[in-house]
Coordinates of C-alpha atoms in Angstrom, one line a residue:
X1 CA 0.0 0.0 0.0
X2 CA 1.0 3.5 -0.5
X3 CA 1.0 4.3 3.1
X4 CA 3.9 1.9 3.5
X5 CA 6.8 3.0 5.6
X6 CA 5.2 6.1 6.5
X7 CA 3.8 7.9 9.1
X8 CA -0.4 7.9 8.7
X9 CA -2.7 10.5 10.2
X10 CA -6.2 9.4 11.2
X11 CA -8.9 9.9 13.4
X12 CA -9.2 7.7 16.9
X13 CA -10.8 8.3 20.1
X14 CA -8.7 9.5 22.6
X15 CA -9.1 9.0 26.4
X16 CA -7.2 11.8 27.7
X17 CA -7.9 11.0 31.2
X18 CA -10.1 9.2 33.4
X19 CA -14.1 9.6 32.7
X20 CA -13.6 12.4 30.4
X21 CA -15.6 12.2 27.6
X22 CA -13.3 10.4 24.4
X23 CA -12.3 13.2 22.2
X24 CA -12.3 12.1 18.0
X25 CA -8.4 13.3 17.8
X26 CA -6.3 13.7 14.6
X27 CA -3.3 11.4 15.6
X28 CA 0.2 10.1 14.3
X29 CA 0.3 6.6 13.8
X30 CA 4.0 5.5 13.3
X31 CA 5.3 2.4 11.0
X32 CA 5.0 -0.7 12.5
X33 CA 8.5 -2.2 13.6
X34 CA 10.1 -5.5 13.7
X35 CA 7.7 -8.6 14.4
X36 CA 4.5 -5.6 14.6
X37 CA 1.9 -5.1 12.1
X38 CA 0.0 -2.4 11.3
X39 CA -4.1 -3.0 10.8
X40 CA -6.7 -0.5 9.2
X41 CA -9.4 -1.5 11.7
X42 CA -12.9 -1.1 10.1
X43 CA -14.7 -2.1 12.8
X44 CA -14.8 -2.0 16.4
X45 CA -17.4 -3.4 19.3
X46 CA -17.5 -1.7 23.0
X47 CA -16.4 -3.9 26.1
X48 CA -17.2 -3.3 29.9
X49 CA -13.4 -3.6 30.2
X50 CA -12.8 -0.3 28.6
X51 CA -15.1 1.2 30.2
X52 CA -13.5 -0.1 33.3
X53 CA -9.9 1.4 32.3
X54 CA -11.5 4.3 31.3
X55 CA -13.5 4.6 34.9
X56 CA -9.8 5.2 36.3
X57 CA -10.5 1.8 38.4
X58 CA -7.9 -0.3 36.7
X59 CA -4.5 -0.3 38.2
X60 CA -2.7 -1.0 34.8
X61 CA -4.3 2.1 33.1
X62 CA -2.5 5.0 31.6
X63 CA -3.7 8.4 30.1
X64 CA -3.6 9.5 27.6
X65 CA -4.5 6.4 25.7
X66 CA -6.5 4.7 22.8
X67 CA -8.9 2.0 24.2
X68 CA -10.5 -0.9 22.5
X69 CA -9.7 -4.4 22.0
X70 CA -12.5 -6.0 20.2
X71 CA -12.6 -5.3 16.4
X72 CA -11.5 -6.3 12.6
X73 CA -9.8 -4.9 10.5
X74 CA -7.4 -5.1 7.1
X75 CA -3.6 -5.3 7.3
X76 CA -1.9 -2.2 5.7
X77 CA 2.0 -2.9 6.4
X78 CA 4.1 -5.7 8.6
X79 CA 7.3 -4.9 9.8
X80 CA 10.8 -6.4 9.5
X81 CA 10.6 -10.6 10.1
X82 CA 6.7 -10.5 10.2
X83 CA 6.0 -14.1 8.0
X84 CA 2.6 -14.9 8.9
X85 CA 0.4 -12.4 7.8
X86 CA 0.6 -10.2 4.9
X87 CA -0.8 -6.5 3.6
X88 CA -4.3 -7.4 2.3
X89 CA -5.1 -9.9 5.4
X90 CA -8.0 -9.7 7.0
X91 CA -7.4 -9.9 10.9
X92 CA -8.6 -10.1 14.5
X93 CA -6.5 -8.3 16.9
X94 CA -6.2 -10.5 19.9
X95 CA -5.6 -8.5 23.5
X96 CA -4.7 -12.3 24.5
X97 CA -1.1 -13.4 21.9
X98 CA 0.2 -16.4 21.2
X99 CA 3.7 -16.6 20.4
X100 CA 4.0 -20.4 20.7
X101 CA 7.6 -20.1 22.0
X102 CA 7.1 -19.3 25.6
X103 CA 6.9 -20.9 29.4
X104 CA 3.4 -20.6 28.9
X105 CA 2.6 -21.7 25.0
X106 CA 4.8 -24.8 25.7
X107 CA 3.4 -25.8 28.6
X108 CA 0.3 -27.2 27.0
X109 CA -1.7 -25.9 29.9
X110 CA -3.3 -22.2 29.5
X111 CA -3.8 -20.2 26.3
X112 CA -1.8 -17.3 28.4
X113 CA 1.3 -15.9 26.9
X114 CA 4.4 -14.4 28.0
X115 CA 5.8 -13.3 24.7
X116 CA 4.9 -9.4 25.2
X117 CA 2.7 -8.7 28.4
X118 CA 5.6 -6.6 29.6
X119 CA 5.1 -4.3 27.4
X120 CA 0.8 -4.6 26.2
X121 CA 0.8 -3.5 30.6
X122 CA 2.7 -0.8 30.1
X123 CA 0.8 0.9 27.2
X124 CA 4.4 0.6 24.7
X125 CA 5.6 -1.7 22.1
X126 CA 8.2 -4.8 22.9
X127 CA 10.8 -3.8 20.2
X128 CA 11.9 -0.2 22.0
X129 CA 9.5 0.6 24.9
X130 CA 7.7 3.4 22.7
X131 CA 4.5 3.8 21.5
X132 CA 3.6 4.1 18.1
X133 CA 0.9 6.6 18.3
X134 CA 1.0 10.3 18.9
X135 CA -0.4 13.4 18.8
X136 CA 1.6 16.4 18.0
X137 CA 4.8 14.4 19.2
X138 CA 3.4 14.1 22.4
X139 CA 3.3 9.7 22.8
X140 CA -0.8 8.3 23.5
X141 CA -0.6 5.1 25.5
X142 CA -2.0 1.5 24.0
X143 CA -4.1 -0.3 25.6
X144 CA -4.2 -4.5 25.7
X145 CA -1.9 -4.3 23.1
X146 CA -4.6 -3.6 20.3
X147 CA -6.1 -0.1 20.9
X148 CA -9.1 -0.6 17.9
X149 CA -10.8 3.2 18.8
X150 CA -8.6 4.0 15.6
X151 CA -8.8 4.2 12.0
X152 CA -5.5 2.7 12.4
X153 CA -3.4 0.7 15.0
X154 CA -0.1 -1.0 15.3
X155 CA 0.0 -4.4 17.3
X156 CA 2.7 -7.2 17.8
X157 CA 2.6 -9.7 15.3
X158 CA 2.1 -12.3 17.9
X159 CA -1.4 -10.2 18.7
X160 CA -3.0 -11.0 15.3
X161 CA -5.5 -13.5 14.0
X162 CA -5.4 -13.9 10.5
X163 CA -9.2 -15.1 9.1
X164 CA -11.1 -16.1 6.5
X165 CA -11.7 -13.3 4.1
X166 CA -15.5 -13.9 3.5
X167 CA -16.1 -13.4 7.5
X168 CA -18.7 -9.8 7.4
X169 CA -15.8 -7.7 9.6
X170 CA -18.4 -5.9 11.0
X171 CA -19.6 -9.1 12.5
X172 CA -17.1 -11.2 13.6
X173 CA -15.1 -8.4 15.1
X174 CA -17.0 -9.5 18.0
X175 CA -14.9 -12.8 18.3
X176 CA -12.1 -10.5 19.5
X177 CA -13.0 -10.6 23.3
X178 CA -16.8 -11.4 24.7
X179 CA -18.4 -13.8 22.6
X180 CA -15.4 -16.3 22.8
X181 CA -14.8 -15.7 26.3
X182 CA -18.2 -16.8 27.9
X183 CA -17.8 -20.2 24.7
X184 CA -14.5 -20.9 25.6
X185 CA -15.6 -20.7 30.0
X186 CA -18.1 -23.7 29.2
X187 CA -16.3 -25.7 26.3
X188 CA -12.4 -25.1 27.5
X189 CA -12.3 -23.8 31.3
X190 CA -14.9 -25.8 33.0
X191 CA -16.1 -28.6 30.0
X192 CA -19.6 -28.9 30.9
X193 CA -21.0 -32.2 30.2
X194 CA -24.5 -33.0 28.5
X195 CA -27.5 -33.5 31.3
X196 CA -25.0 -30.5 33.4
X197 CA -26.9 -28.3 35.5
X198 CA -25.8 -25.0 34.7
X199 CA -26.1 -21.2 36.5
X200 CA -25.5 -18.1 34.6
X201 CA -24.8 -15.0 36.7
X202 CA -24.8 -11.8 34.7
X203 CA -26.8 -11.5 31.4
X204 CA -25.1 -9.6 29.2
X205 CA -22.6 -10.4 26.2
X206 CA -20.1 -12.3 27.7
X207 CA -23.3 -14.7 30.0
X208 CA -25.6 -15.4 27.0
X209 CA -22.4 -16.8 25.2
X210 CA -21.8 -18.9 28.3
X211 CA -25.6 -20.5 27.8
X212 CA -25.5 -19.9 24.0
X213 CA -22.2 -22.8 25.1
X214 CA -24.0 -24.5 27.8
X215 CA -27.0 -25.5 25.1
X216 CA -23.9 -26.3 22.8
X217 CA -22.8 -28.7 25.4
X218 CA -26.1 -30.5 25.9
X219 CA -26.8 -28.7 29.5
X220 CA -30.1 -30.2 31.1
X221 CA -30.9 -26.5 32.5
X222 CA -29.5 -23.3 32.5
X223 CA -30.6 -20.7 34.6
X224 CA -29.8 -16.8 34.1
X225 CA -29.2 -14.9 36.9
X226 CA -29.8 -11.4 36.9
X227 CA -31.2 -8.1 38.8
X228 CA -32.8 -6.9 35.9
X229 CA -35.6 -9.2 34.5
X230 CA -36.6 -7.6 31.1
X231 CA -33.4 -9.6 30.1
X232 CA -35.3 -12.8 30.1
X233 CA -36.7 -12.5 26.7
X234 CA -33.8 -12.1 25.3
X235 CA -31.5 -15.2 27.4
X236 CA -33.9 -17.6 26.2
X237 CA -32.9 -17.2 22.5
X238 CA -29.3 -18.0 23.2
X239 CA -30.3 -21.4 25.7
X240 CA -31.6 -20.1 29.5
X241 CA -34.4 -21.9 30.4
X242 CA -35.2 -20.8 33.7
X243 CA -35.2 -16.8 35.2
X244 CA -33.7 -15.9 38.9
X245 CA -34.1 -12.2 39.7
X246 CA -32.2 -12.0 43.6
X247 CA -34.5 -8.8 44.2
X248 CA -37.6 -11.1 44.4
X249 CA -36.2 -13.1 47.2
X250 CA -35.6 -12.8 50.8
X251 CA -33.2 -15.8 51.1
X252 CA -29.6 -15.6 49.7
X253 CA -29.4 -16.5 45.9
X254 CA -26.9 -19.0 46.9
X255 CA -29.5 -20.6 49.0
X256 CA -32.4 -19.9 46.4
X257 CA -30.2 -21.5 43.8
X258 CA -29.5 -24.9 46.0
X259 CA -33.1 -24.9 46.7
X260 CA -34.2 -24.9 43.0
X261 CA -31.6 -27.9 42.1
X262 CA -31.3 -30.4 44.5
X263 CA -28.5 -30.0 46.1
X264 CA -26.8 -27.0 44.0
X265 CA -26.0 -26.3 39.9
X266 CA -23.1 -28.8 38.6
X267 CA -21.5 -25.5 37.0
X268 CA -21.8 -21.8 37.7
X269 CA -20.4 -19.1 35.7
X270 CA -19.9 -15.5 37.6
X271 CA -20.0 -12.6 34.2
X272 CA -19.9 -9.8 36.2
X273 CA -16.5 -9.1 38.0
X274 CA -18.4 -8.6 41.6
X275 CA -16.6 -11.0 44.3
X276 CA -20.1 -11.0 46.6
X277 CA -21.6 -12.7 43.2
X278 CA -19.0 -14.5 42.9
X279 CA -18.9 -15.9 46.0
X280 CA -22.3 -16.9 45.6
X281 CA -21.6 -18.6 42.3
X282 CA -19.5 -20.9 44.6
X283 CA -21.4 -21.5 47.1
X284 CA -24.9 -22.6 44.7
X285 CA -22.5 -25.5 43.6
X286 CA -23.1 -29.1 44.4
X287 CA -21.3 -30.6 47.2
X288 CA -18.8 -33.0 46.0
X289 CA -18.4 -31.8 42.5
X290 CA -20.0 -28.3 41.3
X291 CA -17.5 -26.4 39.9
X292 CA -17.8 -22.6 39.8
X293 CA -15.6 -20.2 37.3
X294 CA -14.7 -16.6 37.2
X295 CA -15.3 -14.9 34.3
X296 CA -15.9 -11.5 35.5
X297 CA -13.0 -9.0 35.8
X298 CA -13.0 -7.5 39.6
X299 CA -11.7 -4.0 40.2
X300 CA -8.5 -3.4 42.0
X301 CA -7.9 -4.4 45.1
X302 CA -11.0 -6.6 45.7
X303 CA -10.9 -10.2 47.1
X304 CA -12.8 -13.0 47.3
X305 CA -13.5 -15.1 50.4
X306 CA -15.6 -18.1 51.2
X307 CA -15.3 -20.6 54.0
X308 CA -12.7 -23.4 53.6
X309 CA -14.8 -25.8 53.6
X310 CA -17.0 -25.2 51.1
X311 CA -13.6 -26.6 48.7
X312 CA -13.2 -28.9 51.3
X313 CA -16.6 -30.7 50.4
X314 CA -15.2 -30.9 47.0
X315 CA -16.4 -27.5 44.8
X316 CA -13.8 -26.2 42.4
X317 CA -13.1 -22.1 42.3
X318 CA -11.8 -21.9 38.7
X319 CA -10.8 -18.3 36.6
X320 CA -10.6 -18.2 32.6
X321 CA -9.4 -15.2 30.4
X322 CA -10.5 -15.0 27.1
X323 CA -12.2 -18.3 27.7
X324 CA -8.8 -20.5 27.6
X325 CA -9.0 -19.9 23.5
X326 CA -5.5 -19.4 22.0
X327 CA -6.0 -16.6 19.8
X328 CA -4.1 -17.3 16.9
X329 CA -4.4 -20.7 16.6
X330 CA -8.3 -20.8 17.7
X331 CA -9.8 -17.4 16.7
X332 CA -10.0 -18.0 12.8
X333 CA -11.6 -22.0 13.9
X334 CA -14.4 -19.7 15.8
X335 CA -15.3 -17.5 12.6
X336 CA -15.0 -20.7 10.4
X337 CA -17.8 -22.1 13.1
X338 CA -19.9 -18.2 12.7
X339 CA -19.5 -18.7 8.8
X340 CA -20.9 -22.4 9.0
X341 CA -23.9 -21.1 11.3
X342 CA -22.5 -23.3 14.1
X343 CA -22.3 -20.3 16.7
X344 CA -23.8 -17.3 17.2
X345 CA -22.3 -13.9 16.6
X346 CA -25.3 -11.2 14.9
X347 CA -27.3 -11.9 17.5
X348 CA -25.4 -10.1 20.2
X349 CA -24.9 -6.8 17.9
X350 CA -27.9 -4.6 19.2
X351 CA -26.5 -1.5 17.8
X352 CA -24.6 0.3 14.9
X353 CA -22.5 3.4 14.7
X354 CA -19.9 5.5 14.0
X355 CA -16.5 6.4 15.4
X356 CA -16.8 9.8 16.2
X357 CA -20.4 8.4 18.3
X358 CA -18.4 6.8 20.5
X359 CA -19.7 8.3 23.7
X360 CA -22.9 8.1 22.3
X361 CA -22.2 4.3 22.5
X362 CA -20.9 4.0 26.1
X363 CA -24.0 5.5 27.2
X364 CA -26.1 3.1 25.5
X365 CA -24.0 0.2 27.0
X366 CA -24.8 1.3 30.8
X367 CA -28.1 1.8 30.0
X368 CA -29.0 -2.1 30.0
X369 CA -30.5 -2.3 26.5
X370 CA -27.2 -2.6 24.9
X371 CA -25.6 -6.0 24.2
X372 CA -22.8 -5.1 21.6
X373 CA -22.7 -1.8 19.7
X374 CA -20.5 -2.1 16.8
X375 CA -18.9 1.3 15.3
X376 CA -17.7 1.7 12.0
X377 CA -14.5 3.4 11.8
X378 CA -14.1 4.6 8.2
X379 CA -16.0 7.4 8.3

């Protein structure tokens, strides 16, 4: 492309400092460096977790910064000893890499990776500690090592999924974070079994893919959890089958849940990052086998607690990030499964804008109604 090698000026949405409104910025996007490529993102969904960073609650964040993690784009350049994708590509950014080489690829047991967290934590690039975006020479942070609230981003080659070119971008971009992270809690992190029991606390993206994968595993039941009830109609399309709202009981929804199941849910899946729910989510577990994982991110500083004894009896307390999915290897598999109708992904898109709508957007996603707004980018 013509851009190649040089400097590119574009618009992205720029988080000058905690719960400021983003501000659509005019920004210096450098050439990407050895083993880093450079994406044209098209399109790009809205997380709770940058809205998190942005709410100033997250120890790791910097200002100012580009947020965004979930999106799809188009690779423009690749620098020096990139092999695996190409200008032209069609690409996930992955906030979770994969460079197959580490402690933690090679051991076989997570889909964590060493390779460059260093540096994704620290808002810079690997190769020299910098960033690669600016603003009238003054360096903007990255954020999870993708930063997608640009018309343009550079990310470490080991943070890119190449995929299948006939995938809708403006679909699958979802694929980048919440969708595979509540399939990949049921099918990798806890492996529910057909005839399981399952409980659901939290109904948003990231909880109706966890039952959208508990009625992919065969689940007997799987019942939602959630404070706000007018989310019912919408968890039975993707596999709830029963409805608990805690407000309409007196008893704790531990106990509620126990009472309901005979003894407790086989698995329970906490999608909201409060550690009271998620204590809860243990405790309506069966004795002697439930198993109970953490999906939700926590703010800083919180901690869970239970009584001892409640593992003792033989629960499991289980975490997952990004649903134990190894992004390069497994992300294109997931959009080969969208592209043959095997999992959901329109579904969860409930609204469509544009970049410089961004705040627009957040508001919409604390409002409740929101699932996934997807913004275009290329405006």
């Amino acid at each position: 492309m013509a851009t190649q090698g040089q400097v590119i000026t574009c618009k992205a949405a720029v988080a000058w400092e905690p719960n400021k409104p983003l501000a659509i910025e005019d920004v210096q996007v450098a050439p990407p460096q050895a083993g880093e490529v450079r994406v044209k993102i098209l399109y790009t969904a809205l997380c709770h977790t940058d809205a998190y960073t942005w709410s100033g609650k997250d120890p790791e964040g910097l200002f100012p910064c580009i947020l965004g993690h979930e999106a799809a784009g188009i690779v423009e350049s690749v620098g020096e000893g990139v092999t695996e994708v190409q200008p032209g590509d069609h690409v996930i950014p992955c906030y979770q890499a994969e460079c197959r080489e580490c402690k933690f690829c090679k051991s076989g047991k997570t889909n964590l990776c060493g390779k460059v967290r260093s540096a994704t934590g620290a808002g810079v690039m690997m190769n020299d500690r910098k960033s690669r975006f600016s603003m009238n020479g003054k360096p903007i942070y990255h954020f999870m090592g993708t930063s997608t609230f640009s018309q343009y981003t550079v990310v470490h080659d080991v943070s890119v999924a190449k995929i299948d070119p006939r995938a809708p971008l403006d679909k699958v971009c979802l694929l980048g974070c919440g969708v595979p992270t509540g399939l990949g809690a049921v099918w990798n992190t806890a492996k529910v079994e057909a005839g399981s029991i399952v409980a659901v606390f939290g109904l948003g993206t990231v909880g109706l893919a966890v039952a959208e994968g508990a009625k992919a595993a065969g689940a007997s039941r799987i019942i939602g959890i959630d404070i706000d009830s007018k989310k019912f109609d919408v968890a039975k399309n993707f596999g709830v089958t029963e409805f608990v709202n805690p407000k309409d009981h007196e008893k704790p929804i531990q106990q509620v849940l126990v009472d309901l199941t005979d003894g407790g849910v086989d698995y329970s899946f906490e999608c909201i990052g409060n550690v009271s729910v998620m204590r809860a989510a243990l405790e309506c577990c069966h004795k002697g086998w439930g198993t109970s994982v953490i999906v939700g991110v926590a703010a800083s500083g919180q901690e869970i607690c239970t009584r001892p004894f409640q593992l003792v009896t033989g629960r499991v307390w289980k975490g997952t990030a990004f649903g134990g999915f190894k992004s390069r290897s497994q992300v294109p598999w997931l959009v080969e499964k969208y592209l043959k109708k095997e999992i959901k992904v329109d579904e969860y898109i409930t609204h469509n804008l544009t970049l410089p709508e961004i705040n627009k957007a957040f508001d919409l996603m604390h409002e409740g109604t929101c699932l996934r707004c997807v913004l275009a980018t290329d405006v």
